[in-house]
XYZ file of C-alpha atoms in Angstrom:
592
model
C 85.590 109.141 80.242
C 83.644 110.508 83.275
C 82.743 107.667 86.054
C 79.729 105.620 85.464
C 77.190 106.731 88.219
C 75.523 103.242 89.157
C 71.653 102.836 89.700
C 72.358 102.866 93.357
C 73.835 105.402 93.661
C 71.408 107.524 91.145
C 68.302 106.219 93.300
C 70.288 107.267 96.333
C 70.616 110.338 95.485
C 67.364 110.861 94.409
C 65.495 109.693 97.817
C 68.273 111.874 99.915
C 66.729 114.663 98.038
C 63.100 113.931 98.825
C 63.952 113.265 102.267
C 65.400 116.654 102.487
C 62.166 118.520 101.100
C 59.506 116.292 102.812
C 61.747 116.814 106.058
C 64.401 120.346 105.831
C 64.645 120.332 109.459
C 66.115 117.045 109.190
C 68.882 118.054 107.144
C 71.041 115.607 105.387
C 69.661 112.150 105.911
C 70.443 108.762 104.653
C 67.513 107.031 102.872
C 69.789 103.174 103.816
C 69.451 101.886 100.379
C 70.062 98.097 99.814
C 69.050 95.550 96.976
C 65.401 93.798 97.727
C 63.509 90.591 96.864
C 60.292 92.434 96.527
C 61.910 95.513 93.860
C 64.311 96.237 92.319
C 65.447 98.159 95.897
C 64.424 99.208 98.969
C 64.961 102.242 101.337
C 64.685 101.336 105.389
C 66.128 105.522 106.407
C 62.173 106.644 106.857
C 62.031 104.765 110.210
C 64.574 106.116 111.329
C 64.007 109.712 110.635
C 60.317 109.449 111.799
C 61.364 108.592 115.196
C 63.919 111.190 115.243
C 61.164 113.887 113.719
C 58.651 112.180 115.849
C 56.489 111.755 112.814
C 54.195 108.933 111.582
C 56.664 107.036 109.551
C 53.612 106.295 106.613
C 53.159 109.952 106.206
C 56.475 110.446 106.305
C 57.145 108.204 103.357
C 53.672 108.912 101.640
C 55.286 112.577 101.596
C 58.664 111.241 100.440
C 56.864 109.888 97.630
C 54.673 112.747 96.671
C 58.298 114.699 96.352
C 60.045 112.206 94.241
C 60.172 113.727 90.591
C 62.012 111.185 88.766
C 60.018 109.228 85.772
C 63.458 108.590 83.939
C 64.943 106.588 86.436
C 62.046 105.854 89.108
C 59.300 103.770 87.336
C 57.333 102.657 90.543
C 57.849 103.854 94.367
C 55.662 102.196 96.749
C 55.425 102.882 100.231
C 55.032 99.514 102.227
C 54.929 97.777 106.058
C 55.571 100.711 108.919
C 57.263 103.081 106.263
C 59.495 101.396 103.712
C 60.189 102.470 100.384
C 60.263 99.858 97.613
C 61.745 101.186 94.535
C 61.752 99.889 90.957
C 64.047 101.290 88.468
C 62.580 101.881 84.749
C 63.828 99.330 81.906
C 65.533 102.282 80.136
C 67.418 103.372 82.881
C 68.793 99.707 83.114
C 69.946 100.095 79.761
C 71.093 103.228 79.606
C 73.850 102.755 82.490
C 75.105 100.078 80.988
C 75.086 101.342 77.704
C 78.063 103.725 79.453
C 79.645 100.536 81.349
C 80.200 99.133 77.923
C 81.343 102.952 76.213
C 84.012 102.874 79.331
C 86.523 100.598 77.522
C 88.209 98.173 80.233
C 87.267 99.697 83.079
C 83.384 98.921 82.568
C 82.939 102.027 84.701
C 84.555 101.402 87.753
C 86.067 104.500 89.185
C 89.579 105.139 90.378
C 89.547 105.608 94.261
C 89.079 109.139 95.483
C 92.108 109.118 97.407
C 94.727 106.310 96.397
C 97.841 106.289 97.949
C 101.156 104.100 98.386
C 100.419 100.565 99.538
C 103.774 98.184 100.346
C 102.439 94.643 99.963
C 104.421 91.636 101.063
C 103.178 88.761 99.914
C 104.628 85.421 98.227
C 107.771 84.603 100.835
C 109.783 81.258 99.838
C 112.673 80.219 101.425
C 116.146 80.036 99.582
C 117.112 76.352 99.419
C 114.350 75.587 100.261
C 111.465 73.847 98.150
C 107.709 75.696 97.822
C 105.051 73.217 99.494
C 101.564 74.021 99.612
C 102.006 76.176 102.539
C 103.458 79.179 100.284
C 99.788 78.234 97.752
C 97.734 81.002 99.904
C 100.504 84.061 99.824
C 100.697 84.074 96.746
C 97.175 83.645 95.308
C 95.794 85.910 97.621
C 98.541 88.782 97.647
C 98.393 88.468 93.901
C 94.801 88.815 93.137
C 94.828 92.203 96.244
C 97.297 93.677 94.336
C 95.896 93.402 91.359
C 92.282 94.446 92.739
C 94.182 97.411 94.124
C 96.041 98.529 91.288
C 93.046 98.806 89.453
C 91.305 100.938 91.729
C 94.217 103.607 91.231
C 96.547 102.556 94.228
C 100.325 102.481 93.741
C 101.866 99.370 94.968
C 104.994 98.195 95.686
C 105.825 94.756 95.840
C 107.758 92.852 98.388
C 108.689 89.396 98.425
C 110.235 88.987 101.899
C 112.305 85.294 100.922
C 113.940 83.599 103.600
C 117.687 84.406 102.575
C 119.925 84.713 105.522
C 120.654 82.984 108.878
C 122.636 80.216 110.129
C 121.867 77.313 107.535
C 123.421 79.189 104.848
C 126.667 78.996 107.345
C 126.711 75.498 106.928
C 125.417 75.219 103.156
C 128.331 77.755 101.911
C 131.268 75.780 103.956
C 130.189 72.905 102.431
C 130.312 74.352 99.333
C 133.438 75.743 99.918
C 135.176 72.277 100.424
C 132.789 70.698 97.884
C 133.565 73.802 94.728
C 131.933 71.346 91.824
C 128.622 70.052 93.928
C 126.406 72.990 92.396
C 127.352 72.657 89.226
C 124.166 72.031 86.542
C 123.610 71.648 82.706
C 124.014 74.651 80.893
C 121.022 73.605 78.220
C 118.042 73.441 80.754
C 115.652 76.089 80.994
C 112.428 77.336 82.222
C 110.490 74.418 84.950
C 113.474 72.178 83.612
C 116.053 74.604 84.776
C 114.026 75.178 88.036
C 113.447 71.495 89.292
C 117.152 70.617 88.103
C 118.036 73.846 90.545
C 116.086 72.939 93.948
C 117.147 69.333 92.572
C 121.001 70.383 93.130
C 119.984 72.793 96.363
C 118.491 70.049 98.210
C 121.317 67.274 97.581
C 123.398 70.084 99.078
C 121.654 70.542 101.924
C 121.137 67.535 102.620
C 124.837 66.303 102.472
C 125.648 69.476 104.681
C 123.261 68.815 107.086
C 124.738 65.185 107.194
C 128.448 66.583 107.877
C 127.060 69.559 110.501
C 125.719 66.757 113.002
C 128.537 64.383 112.428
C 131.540 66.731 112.209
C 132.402 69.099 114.947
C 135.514 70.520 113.333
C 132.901 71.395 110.216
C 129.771 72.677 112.355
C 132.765 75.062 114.120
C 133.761 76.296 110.569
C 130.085 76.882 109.115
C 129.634 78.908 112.134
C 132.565 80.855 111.590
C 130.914 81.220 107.986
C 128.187 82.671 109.386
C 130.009 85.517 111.374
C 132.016 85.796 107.378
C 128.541 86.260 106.122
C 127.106 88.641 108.210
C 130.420 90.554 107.945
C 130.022 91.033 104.024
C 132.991 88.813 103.053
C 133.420 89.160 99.415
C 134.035 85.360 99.193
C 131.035 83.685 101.514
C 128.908 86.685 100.016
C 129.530 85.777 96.336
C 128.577 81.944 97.120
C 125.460 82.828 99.067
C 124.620 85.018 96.424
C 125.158 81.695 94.227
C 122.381 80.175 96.490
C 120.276 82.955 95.905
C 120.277 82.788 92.095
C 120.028 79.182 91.975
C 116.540 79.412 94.187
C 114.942 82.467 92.140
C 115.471 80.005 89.541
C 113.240 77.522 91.004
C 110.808 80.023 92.623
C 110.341 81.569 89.201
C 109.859 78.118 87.664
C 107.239 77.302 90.381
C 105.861 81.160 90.043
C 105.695 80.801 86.219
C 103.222 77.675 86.262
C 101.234 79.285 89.229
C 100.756 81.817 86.253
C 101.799 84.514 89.162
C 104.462 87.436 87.902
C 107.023 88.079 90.189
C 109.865 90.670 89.164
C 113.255 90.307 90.698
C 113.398 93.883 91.788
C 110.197 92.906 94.209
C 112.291 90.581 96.070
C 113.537 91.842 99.437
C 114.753 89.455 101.586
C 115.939 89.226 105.111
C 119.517 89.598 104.029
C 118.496 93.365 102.324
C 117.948 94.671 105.643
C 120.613 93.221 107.421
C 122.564 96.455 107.769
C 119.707 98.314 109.199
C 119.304 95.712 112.019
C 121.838 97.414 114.521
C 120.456 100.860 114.138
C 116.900 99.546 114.589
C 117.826 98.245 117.933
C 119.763 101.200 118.620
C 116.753 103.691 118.270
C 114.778 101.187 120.202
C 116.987 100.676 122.892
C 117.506 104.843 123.004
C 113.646 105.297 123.113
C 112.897 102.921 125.758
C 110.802 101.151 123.565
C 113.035 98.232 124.049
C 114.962 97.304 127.273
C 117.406 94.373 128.450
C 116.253 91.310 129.794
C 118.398 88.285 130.512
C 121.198 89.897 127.967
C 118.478 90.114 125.195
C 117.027 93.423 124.154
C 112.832 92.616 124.449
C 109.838 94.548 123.930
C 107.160 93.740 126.875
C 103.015 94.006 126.422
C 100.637 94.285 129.181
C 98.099 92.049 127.022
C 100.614 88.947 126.322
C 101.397 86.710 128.476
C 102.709 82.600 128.751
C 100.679 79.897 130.520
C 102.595 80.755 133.562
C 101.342 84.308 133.705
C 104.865 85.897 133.429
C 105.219 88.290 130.154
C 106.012 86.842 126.466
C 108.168 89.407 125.245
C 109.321 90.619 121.388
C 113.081 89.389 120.996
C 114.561 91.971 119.206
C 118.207 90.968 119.726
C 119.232 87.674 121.743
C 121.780 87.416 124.143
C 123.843 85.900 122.249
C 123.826 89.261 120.242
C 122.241 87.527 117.138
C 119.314 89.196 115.558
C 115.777 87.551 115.761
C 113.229 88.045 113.377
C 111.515 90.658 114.626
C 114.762 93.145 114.341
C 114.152 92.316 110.662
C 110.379 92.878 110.363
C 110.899 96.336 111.954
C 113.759 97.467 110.230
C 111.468 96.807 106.912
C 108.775 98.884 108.677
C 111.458 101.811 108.775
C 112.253 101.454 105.879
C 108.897 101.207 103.768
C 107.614 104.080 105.745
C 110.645 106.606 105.628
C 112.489 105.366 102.468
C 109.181 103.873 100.369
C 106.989 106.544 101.799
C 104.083 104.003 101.955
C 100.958 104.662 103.128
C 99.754 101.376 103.990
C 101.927 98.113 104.886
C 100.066 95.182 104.103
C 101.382 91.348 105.564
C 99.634 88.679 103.459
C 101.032 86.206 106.139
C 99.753 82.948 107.625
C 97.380 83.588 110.377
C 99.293 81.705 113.147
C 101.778 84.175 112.622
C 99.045 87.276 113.955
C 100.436 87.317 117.593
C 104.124 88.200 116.284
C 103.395 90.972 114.145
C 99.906 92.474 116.397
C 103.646 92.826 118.822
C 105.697 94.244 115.869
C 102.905 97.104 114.815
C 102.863 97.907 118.468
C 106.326 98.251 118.972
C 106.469 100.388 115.557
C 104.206 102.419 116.945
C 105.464 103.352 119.981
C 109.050 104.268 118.304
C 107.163 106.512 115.804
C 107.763 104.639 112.918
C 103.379 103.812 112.501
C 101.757 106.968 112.724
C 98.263 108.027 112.343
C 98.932 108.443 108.570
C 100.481 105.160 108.048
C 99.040 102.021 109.044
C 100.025 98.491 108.831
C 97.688 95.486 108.287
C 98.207 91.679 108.498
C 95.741 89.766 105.668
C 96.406 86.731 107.899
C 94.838 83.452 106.032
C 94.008 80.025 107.383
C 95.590 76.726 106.392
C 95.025 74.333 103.059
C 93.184 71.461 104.689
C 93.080 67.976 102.940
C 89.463 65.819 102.547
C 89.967 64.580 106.216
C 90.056 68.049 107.405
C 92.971 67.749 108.702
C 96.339 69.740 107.476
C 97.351 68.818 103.533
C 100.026 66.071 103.958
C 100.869 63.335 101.412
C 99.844 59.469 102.717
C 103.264 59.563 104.145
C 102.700 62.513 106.204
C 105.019 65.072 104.028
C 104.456 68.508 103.523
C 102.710 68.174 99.823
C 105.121 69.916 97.107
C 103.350 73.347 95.659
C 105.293 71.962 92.147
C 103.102 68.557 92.432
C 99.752 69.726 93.692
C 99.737 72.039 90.293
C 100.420 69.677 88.283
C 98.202 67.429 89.612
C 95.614 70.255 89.011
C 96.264 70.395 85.362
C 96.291 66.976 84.370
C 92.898 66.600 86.422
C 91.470 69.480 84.487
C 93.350 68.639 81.123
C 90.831 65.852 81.415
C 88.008 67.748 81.768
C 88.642 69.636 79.065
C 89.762 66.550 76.617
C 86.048 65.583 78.063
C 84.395 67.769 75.836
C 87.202 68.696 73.530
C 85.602 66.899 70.397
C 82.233 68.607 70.880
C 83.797 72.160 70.394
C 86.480 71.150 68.500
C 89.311 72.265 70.037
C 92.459 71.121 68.798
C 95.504 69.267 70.673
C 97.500 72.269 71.358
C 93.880 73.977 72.752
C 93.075 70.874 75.297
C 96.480 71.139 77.027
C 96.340 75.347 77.451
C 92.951 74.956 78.007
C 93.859 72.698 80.578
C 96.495 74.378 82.144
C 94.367 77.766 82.452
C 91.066 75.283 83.868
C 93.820 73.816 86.642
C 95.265 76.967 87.932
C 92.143 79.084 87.805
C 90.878 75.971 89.716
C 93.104 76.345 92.197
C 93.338 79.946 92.280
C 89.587 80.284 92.976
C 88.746 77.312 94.846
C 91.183 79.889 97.354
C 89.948 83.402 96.772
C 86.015 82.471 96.855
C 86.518 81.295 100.588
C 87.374 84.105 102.906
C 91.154 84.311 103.404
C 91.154 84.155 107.272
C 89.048 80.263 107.074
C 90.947 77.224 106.530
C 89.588 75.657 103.852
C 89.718 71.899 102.184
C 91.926 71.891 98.802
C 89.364 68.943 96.764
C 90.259 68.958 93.021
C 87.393 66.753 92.045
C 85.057 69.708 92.915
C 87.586 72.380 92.023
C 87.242 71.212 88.508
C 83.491 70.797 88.159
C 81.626 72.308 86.209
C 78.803 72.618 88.258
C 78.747 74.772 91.588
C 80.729 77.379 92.846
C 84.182 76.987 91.003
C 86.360 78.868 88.097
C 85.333 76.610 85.606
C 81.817 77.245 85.708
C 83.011 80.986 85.509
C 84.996 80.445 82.537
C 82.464 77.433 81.160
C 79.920 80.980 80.793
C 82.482 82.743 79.554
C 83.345 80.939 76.774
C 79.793 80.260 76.454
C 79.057 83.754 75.367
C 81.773 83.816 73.075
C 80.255 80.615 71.560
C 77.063 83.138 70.601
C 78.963 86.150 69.580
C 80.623 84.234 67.507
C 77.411 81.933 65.806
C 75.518 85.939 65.342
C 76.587 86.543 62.126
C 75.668 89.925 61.117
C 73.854 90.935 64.282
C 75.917 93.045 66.765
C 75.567 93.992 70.573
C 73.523 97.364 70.424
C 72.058 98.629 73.178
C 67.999 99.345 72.725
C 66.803 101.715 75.892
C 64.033 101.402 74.765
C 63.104 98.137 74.989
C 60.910 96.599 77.518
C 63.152 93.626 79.608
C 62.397 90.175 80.531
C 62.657 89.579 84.615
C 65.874 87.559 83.809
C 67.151 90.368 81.858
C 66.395 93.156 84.284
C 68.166 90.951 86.978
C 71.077 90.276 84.610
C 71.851 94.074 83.887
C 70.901 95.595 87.674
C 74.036 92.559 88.412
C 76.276 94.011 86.392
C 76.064 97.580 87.535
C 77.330 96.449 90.626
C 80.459 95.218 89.170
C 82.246 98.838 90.238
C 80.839 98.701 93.595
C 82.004 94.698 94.368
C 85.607 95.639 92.853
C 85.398 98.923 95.271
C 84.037 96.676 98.771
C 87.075 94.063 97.385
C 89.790 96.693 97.582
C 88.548 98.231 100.854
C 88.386 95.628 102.773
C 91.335 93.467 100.941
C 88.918 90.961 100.159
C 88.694 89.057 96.928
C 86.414 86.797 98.180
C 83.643 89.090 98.136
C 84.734 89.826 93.905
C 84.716 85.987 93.592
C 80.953 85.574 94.938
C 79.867 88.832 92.933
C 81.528 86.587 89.653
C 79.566 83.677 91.032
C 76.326 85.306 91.381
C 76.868 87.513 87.729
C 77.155 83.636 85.948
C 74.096 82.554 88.233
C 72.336 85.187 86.747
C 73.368 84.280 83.306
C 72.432 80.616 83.111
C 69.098 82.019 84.385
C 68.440 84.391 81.604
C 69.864 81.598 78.733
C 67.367 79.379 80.238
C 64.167 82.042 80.088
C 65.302 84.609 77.188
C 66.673 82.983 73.737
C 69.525 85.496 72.354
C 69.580 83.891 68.628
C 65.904 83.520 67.797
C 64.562 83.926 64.738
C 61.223 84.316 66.111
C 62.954 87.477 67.967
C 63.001 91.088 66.811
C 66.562 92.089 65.007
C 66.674 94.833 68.005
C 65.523 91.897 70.904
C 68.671 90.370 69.293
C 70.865 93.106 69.433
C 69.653 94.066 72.878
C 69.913 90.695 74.424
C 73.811 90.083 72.612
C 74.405 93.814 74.236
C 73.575 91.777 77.674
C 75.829 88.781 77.173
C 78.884 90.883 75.732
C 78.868 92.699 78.739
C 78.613 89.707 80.920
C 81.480 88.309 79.076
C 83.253 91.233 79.561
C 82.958 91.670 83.261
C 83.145 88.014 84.243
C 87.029 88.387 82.119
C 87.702 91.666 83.663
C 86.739 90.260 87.152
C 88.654 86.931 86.718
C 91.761 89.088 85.820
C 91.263 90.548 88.983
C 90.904 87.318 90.604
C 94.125 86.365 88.398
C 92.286 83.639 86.796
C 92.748 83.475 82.704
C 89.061 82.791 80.677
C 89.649 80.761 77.535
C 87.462 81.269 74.588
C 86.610 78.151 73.912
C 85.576 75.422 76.432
């Protein structure tokens, strides 16, 4: 099916025309459309044009008007202030482009991009060994729901999940396991979370215990360092153990991954370790190029524009003196190689903003060795930090990084509650309450992230991430399953679509909301923002407890095609609100 062409853009087109007659000279001209209080739009462009034309911006507009020939679409254009055009749509036209929303299947008539292309998106980065804390929460909410926003759109993305896999700890972790063969041993029979927490539960015993022995034992920190040179060597024996390591974390990760209701394939994960034998060449070419040069027996990359607190230059350590290779080697040998082997057009970083210094100085140095050209560019979603009630960083009472594994649950078990709440009212059963309330507690969670702009810190409360009042998920999904509630109690009466019907104000501002769904998933993708989706989702169930409170759906008193219209306007809600949520990568029960 053909894109849906929105109201918007219809009316746009329409005054561009006018504008063109009333004023040839002119040529093409942009009538600066936007949504209004006082209609249903209004057009600012006249002002501008007049000025330009040196014309009396009334007449101008008056003259606009007189050339508008649109009684389909245009049911009232009224010229107003120094030359503005306010513009009310007609009731049929409303109907009518959402009538072919609603014939477009699951895209409700959002188009594919006009020119989609290859996007490399690194996002969700745990460490091996390591456990996830809520520091990995915003990487992976985020660079889930921007993939998924993109994907729709048309884009082609490839996945990378850049774990922290290689380096100097696993040295000392694989000696240790070495001379300790039996300490990673774990019970065959777990699976699933059980398997996962059982896995970091044996990973961090081990580490800890190595750690122990490293600081105590010279004669075992030499030997893990000499492990270290066997890793980085490709020693079939200190390779097949780390690899041991690795397995053991994906394990956890996808344990942790699984309840975050986030999908992440193992051919997506990339680690440092996969472009460890690129590392020499990249310093190589950047050494050959001048890009990089020698400083102090390190090979650095200086910047004009960064500079310490002495005023000397900070520079990018590609490769330190003591010939080991930093991260920044690693970050720009996976630039080379998801522009030249991936063929990506864009490289997006869904990284922690305190990181923005260290890869603004990576980009740079890609560029100048070729590697970023105009055609490709690279782009850092940097996002704040989880803050607790206080305001302060999200610790425990005992000042511990908080575990990502606890706050969920914690999450589910606060909205399992809610849900048990009001359980008996819509019957749900057992088995309903706890999915229920694990699809409440992570699209709590999930949310309570993507509505706030992912460069703001923001405070992680989950007594107001699972109300059901204000801006949250579950007063998304609460309307959801809300309309579901109706379609199911209408019996015989369907959704129809009646164009010619007159609407109520609360249904005309239901239905001109809902065309915009294409053009809020569109702004999302373009500027890598689900925020912006979330507060269209926001505003679309706004508009919805609105029209239940001024225009009845089920009335008997009603006309069978007020009915029919009116369910027409709530199945589509439904329908975008789960559409947009699955962009958002927050589930909508049926029942609430």
């Amino acid at each position: 099916m053909a894109p849906v062409t929105s109201l918007s853009a219809s009316v746009h087109q329409r005054l561009a025309d006018a504008l063109s007659a009333a004023l040839p000279e002119a040529g093409a001209t942009d009538p600066l459309l936007r949504r209004s209080d006082r209609a249903d739009f209004q057009a600012n462009g006249i002002l501008a044009l007049a000025k330009k034309a040196k014309a009396n911006p009334r007449e101008l507009a008056t003259k606009v008007v007189d050339s508008i020939d649109a009684p389909e679409l245009l049911r009232d254009v009224e010229v107003s202030g120094p030359g503005f055009l306010n513009i009310t749509v007609t009731d049929r036209a409303v109907v009518e482009t959402l009538a072919a929303r609603a014939a477009d299947g699951d895209r409700l008539g959002v188009p594919f991009a006009e020119h989609p292309g290859t996007t490399v998106i690194d996002w969700a980065q745990p460490n091996v060994a390591k456990e996830m804390h809520v520091g990995h929460l915003r990487n992976s909410v985020i660079g889930n729901a921007v993939k998924r926003i993109l994907e729709f759109t048309g884009e082609k993305i490839v996945n990378r999940h850049h774990i922290g896999d290689w380096g100097t700890q696993f040295g000392m972790l694989i000696q240790y396991l070495l001379e300790h063969p039996h300490e990673l041993d774990h019970k065959e029979a777990a699976a699933g979370e059980e398997a996962g927490e059982e896995a970091m539960s044996n990973l961090n015993r081990i580490y800890k215990a190595a750690r122990v022995l490293f600081d105590s034992d010279e004669e075992f920190k030499t030997r893990a360092r000499r492990r270290v040179v066997d890793l980085q060597a490709g020693d079939p024996e200190t390779l097949a153990l780390w690899q041991r390591f690795v397995d053991e974390s994906k394990i956890y990760f996808y344990s942790v991954f699984g309840k975050l209701d986030v999908e992440i394939h193992d051919e997506d994960i990339v680690g440092e370790s996969g472009y460890n034998d690129m590392l020499a060449e990249t310093c190589r070419l950047l050494e050959e190029s001048g890009v990089a040069v020698r400083s102090e027996g390190a090979l650095c990359v200086f910047f004009d524009d960064v500079k310490g607190p002495d005023g000397n230059p900070v520079p990018l350590i590609v490769r330190k003196s003591d010939g080991g290779f930093g991260y920044a080697a690693t970050d720009l040998s996976a630039i080379r190689d998801r522009v030249f082997n991936v063929k990506a057009d864009t490289l997006l970083y869904v990284v922690d903003a305190r990181q923005s210094l260290h890869f603004k100085m990576v980009f740079e140095t890609a560029r100048r060795a070729g590697w970023l050209t105009d055609g490709v560019k690279a782009v850092q979603l940097a996002f704040g930090t989880v803050l607790g009630k206080d305001g302060k960083p999200f610790k425990t009472r005992e000042g511990e990084t908080v575990r990502l594994i606890d706050l969920l649950d914690e999450a589910i078990d606060r909205a399992t509650a809610v849900v048990r709440s009001k359980a008996e009212k819509v019957g749900l059963s057992e088995e309903e309450i706890l999915e229920n309330g694990r699809q409440v507690g992570i699209g709590a969670v999930k949310y309570a992230d993507l509505s706030t702009s992912a460069v703001r810190d923001y405070k992680f409360d989950l007594d107001q991430m699972v109300s059901l009042n204000g801006d949250t998920s579950v007063y998304l999904q609460y309307a959801y399953a809300r309309i579901q509630s109706i379609l199911r109690k209408a019996g015989d009466a369907r959704p129809v679509a009646h164009p010619e019907l007159d609407l109520a104000p609360a249904e005309r501002a239901l239905g001109l909301h809902l065309d915009q769904f294409a053009a809020a998933v569109a702004e999302a993708a373009e500027e890598y923002a689900p925020h912006k989706l979330a507060a269209y989702l926001y505003q679309l169930a706004s508009h919805l407890t609105t029209f239940y409170d001024q225009c009845q759906v089920l009335s008997a008193d009603n006309p069978a095609e007020v009915v029919e219209n009116r369910l027409f306007l709530v199945a589509l809600t439904a329908r975008t609100l789960n559409k947009g949520m699955e962009l958002l990568g927050v589930r909508t029960p049926e029942r609430l």
